[in-house]
CSV table of C-alpha atoms in Angstrom, one decimal:
chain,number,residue,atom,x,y,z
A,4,UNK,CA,48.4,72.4,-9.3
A,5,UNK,CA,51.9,72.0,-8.0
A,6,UNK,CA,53.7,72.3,-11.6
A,7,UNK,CA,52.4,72.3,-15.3
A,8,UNK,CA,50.8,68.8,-16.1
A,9,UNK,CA,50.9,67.6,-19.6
A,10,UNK,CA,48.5,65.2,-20.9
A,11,UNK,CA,49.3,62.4,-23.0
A,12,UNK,CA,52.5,62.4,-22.2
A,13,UNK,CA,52.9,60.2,-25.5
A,14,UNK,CA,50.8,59.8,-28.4
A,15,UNK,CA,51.5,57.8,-31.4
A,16,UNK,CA,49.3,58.4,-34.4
A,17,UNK,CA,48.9,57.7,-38.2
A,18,UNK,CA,49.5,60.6,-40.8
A,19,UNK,CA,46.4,62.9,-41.1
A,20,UNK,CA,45.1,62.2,-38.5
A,21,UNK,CA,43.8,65.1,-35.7
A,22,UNK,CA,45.6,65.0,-32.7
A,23,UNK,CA,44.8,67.0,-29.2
A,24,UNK,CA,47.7,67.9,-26.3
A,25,UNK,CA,46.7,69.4,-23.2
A,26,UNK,CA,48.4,71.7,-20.7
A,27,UNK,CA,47.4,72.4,-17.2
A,28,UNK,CA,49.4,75.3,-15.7
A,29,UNK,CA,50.1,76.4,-12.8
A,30,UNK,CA,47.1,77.6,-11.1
A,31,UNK,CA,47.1,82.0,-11.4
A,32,UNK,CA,49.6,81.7,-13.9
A,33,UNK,CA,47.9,84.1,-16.7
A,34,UNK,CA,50.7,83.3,-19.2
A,35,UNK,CA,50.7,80.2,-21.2
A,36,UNK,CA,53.4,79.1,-23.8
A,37,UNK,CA,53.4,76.3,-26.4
A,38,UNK,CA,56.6,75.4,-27.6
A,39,UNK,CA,57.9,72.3,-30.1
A,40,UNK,CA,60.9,70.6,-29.7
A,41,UNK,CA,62.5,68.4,-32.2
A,42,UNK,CA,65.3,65.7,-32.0
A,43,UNK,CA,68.3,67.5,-31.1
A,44,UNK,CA,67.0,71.1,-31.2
A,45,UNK,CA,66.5,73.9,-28.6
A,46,UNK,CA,62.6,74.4,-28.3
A,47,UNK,CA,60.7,76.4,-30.6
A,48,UNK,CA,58.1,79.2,-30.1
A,49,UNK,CA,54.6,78.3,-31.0
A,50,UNK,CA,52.5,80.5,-29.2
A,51,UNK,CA,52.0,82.1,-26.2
A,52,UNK,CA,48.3,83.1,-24.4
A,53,UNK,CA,47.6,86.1,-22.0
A,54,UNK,CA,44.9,84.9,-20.5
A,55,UNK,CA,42.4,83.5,-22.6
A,56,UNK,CA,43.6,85.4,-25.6
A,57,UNK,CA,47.0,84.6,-28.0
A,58,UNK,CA,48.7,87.7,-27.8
A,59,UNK,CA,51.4,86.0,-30.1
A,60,UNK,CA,51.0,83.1,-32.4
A,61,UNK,CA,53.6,83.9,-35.2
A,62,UNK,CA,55.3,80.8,-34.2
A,63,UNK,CA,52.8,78.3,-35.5
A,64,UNK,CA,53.8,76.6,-38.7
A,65,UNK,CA,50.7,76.5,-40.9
A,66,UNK,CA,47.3,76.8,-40.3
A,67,UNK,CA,47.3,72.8,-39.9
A,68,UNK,CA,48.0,73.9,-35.8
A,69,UNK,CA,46.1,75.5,-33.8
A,70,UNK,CA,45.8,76.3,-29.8
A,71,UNK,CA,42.7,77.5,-27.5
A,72,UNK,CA,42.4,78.7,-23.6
A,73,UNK,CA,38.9,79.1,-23.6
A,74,UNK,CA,38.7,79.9,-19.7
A,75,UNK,CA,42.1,81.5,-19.2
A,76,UNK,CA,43.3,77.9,-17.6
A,77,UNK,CA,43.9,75.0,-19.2
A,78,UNK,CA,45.3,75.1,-23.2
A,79,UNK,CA,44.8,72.8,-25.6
A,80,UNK,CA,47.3,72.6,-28.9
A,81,UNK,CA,45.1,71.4,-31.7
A,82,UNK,CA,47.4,69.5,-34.6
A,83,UNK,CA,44.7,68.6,-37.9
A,84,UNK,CA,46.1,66.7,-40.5
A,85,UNK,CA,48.8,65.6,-39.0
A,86,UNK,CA,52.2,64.9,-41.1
A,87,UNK,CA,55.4,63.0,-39.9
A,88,UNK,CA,57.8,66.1,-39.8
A,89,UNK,CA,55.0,67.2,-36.5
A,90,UNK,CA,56.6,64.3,-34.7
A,91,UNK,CA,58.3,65.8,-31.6
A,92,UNK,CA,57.9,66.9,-28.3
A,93,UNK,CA,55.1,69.5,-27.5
A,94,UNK,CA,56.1,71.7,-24.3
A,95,UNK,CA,53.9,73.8,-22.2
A,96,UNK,CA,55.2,77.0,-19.9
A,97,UNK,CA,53.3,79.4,-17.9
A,98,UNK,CA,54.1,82.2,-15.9
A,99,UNK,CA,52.7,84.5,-13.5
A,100,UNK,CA,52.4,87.5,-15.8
A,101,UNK,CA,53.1,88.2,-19.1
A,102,UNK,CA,53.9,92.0,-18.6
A,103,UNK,CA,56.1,94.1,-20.2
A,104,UNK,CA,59.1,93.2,-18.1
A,105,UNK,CA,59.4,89.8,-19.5
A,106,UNK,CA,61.7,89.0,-16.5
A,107,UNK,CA,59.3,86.2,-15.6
A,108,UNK,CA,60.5,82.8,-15.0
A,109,UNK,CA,58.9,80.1,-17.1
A,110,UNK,CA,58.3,77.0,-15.7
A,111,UNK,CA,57.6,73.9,-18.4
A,112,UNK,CA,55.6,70.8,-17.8
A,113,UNK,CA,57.2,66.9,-19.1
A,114,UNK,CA,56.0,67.9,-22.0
A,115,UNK,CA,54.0,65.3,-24.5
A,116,UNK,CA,55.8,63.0,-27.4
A,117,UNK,CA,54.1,63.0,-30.6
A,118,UNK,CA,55.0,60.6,-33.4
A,119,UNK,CA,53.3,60.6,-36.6
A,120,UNK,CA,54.0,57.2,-38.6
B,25,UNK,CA,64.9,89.5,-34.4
B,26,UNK,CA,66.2,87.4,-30.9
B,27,UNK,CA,68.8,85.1,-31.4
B,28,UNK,CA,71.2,82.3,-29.7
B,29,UNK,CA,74.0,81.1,-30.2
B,30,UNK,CA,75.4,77.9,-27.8
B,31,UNK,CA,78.9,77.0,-30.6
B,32,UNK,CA,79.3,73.7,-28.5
B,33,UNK,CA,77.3,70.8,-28.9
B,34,UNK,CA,78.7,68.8,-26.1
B,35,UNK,CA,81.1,69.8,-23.5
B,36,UNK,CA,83.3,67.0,-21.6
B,37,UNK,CA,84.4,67.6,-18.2
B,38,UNK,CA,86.2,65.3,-15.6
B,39,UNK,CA,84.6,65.8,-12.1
B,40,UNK,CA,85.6,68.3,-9.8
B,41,UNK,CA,86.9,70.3,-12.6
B,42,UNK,CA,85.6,73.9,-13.4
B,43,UNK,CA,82.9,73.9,-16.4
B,44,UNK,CA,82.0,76.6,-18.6
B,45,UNK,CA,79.3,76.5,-21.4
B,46,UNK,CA,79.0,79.4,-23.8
B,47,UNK,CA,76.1,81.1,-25.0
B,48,UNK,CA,75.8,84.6,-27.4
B,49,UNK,CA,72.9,86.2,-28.2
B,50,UNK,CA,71.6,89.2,-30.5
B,51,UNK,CA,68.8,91.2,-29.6
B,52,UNK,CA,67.1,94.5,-30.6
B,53,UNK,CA,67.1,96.0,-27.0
B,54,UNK,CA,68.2,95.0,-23.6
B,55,UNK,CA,68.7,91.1,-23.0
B,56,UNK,CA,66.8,89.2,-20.4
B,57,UNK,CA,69.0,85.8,-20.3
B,58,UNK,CA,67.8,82.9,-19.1
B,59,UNK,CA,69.7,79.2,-18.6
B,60,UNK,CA,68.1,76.0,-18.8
B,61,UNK,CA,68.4,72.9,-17.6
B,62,UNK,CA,66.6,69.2,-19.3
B,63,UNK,CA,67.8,65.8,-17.7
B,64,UNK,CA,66.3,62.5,-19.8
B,65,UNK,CA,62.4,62.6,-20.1
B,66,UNK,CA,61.8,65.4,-17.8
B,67,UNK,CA,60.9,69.2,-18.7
B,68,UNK,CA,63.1,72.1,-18.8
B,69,UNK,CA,64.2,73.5,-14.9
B,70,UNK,CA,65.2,76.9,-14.6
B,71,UNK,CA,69.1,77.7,-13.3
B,72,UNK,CA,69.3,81.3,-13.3
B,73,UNK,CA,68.4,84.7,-15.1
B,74,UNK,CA,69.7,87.5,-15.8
B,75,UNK,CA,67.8,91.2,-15.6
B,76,UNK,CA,70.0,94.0,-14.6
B,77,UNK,CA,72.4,94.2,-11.9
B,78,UNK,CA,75.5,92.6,-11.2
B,79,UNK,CA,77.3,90.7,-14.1
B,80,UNK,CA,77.4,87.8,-12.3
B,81,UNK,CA,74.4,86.1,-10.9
B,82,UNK,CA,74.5,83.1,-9.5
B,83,UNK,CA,71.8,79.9,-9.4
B,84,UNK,CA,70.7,76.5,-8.7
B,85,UNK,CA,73.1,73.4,-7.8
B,86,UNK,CA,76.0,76.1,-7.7
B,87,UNK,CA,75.3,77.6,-11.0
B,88,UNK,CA,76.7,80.7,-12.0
B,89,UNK,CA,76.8,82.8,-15.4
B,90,UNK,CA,78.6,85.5,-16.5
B,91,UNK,CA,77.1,88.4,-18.2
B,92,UNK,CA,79.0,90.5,-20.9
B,93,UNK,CA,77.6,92.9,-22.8
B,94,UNK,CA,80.7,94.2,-24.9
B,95,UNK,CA,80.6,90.2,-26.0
B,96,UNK,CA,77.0,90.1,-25.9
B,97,UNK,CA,77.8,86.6,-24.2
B,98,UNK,CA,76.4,84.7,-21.0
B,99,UNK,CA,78.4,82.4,-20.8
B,100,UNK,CA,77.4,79.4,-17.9
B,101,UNK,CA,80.0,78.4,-15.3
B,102,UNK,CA,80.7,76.2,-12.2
B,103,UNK,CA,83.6,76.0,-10.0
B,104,UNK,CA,83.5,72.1,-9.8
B,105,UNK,CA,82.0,69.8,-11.8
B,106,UNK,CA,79.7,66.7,-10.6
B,107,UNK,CA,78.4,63.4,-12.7
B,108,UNK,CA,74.9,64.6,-11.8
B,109,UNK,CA,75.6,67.8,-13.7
B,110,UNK,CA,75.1,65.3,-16.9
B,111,UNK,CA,72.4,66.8,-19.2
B,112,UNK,CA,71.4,69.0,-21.8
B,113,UNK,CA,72.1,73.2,-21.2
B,114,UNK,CA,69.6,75.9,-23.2
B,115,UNK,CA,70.6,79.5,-22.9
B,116,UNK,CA,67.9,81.8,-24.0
B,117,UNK,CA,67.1,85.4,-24.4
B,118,UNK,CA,63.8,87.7,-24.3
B,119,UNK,CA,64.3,91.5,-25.1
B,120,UNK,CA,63.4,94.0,-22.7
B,121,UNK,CA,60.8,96.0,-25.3
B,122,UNK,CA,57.6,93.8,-24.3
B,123,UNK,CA,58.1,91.0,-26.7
B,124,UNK,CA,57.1,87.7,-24.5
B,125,UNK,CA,58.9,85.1,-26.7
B,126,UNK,CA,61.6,83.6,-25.8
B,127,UNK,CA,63.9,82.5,-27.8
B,128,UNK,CA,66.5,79.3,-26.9
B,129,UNK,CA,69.5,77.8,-28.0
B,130,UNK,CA,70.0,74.3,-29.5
B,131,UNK,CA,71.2,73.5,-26.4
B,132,UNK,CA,75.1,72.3,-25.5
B,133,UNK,CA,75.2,68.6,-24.0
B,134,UNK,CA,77.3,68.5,-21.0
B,135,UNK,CA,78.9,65.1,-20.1
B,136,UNK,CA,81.1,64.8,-16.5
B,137,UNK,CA,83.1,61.9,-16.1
B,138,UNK,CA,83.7,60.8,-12.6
C-alpha cells in the first residue's frame, strides 16, 4: 500500500483481557518495527522483524507480549493478559532493508491507541 | 547502549524567528541521526538524517540540523519559524555496527506563536 496501515486505530479493553494490533507495511518493505509509546514519552523499541523472522525482540516487556510475521508482510502485536500500565499507543515502521547500514528511513503508520480499564 | 538526550521539553518561538531544538546522543560507534516529526493523532514523519558527509544536512519544510561530533549533538534548526511548525520533535540515533534499533528521544514540544 501507499503508507503503513494500522488496524484498530483504537481499542478499549478490560484488564486481562487478549488484545490483537495489526500492521500493514509498506509493500517490499522486509523490515518491520513495533514500537510503544506512552503519554508524554519518545517511542519505545519493541521489536523489530527481518522478514518473517524477529531478529531483535529484547524490547518486549514480559512474555505477556508477543509479535508474528508469518508471511514476511503483515505483523501482528499479540498483548495476553492485558494490564493498565499496556495502555498507550502501539506504532508500526518498516523499511526497505534492514541491512547493516541502518541508514534506512523508517516510515510509521497512525499507529493504534490501546487503553486497558 | 544508544541513548538521547532532547534537555527541553517545550521550545516557544514567535513566528519568523529562527528555532533551534537540541538533541545529544551516546553511542558505541558511529551515529546514524535521525529527526522526527508527530502533529496531533497522526504517525511520526521523517525530517532529515544524518549518515556521513557534510555536518549540515538539510530537510523537509526547511529543516536543517547540525551535526557535531566533538559535542556529540544534532541539534535541529530553522531560519524562520511558522505556526504550522507546532508539534512534537524526536531526535534519534542508530549505531553504525549493524544494530537495527533505533533509539528516540522523549521528544521537545515546539509551540510558534504567530
Amino acid at each position: 500500500g501507499a503508507g503503513v496501515s494500522q488496524t484498530p486505530s483504537n481499542k478499549v479493553t478490560e484488564k486481562g483481557k487478549y488484545v490483537e494490533l495489526r500492521c500493514d507495511p509498506i509493500s517490499g518493505h522486509t523490515a518491520l518495527y513495533w514500537y510503544r509509546q506512552s503519554l508524554g514519552q519518545g517511542p519505545e523499541f519493541l521489536i523489530y522483524f527481518q522478514g518473517t523472522g524477529a531478529a531483535d525482540d529484547s524490547g518486549l516487556p514480559n512474555d505477556r507480549f508477543f509479535a508474528v510475521r508469518p508471511e514476511g508482510s503483515v505483523s501482528t502485536l499479540k498483548i495476553q493478559r492485558t494490564e493498565r500500565g499496556d495502555s498507550a499507543v502501539y506504532l508500526c515502521a518498516s523499511s526497505p532493508q534492514g541491512q547493516v547500514s541502518g541508514a534506512n528511513v523508517l516510515t510509521f503508520g497512525a499507529g493504534s491507541r490501546l487503553t486497558v480499564l | 547502549a544508544q541513548s538521547v538526550a532532547q534537555p527541553e521539553d517545550q521550545v516557544n518561538v514567535a513566528e519568523g524567528n529562527p528555532l533551534t531544538v537540541k538533541c545529544t546522543y551516546s553511542v558505541s560507534g558511529n551515529p546514524y541521526l535521525f529527526w522526527y516529526v508527530q502533529y496531533p493523532n497522526r504517525g511520526l514523519q521523517f525530517l532529515l538524517k544524518y549518515i556521513t558527509g557534510d555536518n549540515l544536512v538539510k530537510g523537509s519544510y526547511g529543516f536543517e540540523a547540525e551535526f557535531n561530533k566533538s559535542q556529540t549533538s544534532f541539534h535541529l534548526k530553522k531560519p524562520s519559524a511558522l505556526v504550522s511548525d507546532s508539534a512534537l520533535y524526536f531526535c534519534a540515533v542508530r549505531d553504525d555496527r549493524g544494530f537495527q534499533k533505533l533509539v528516540f528521544g522523549t521528544g521537545t514540544r515546539l509551540l510558534v506563536s504567530p
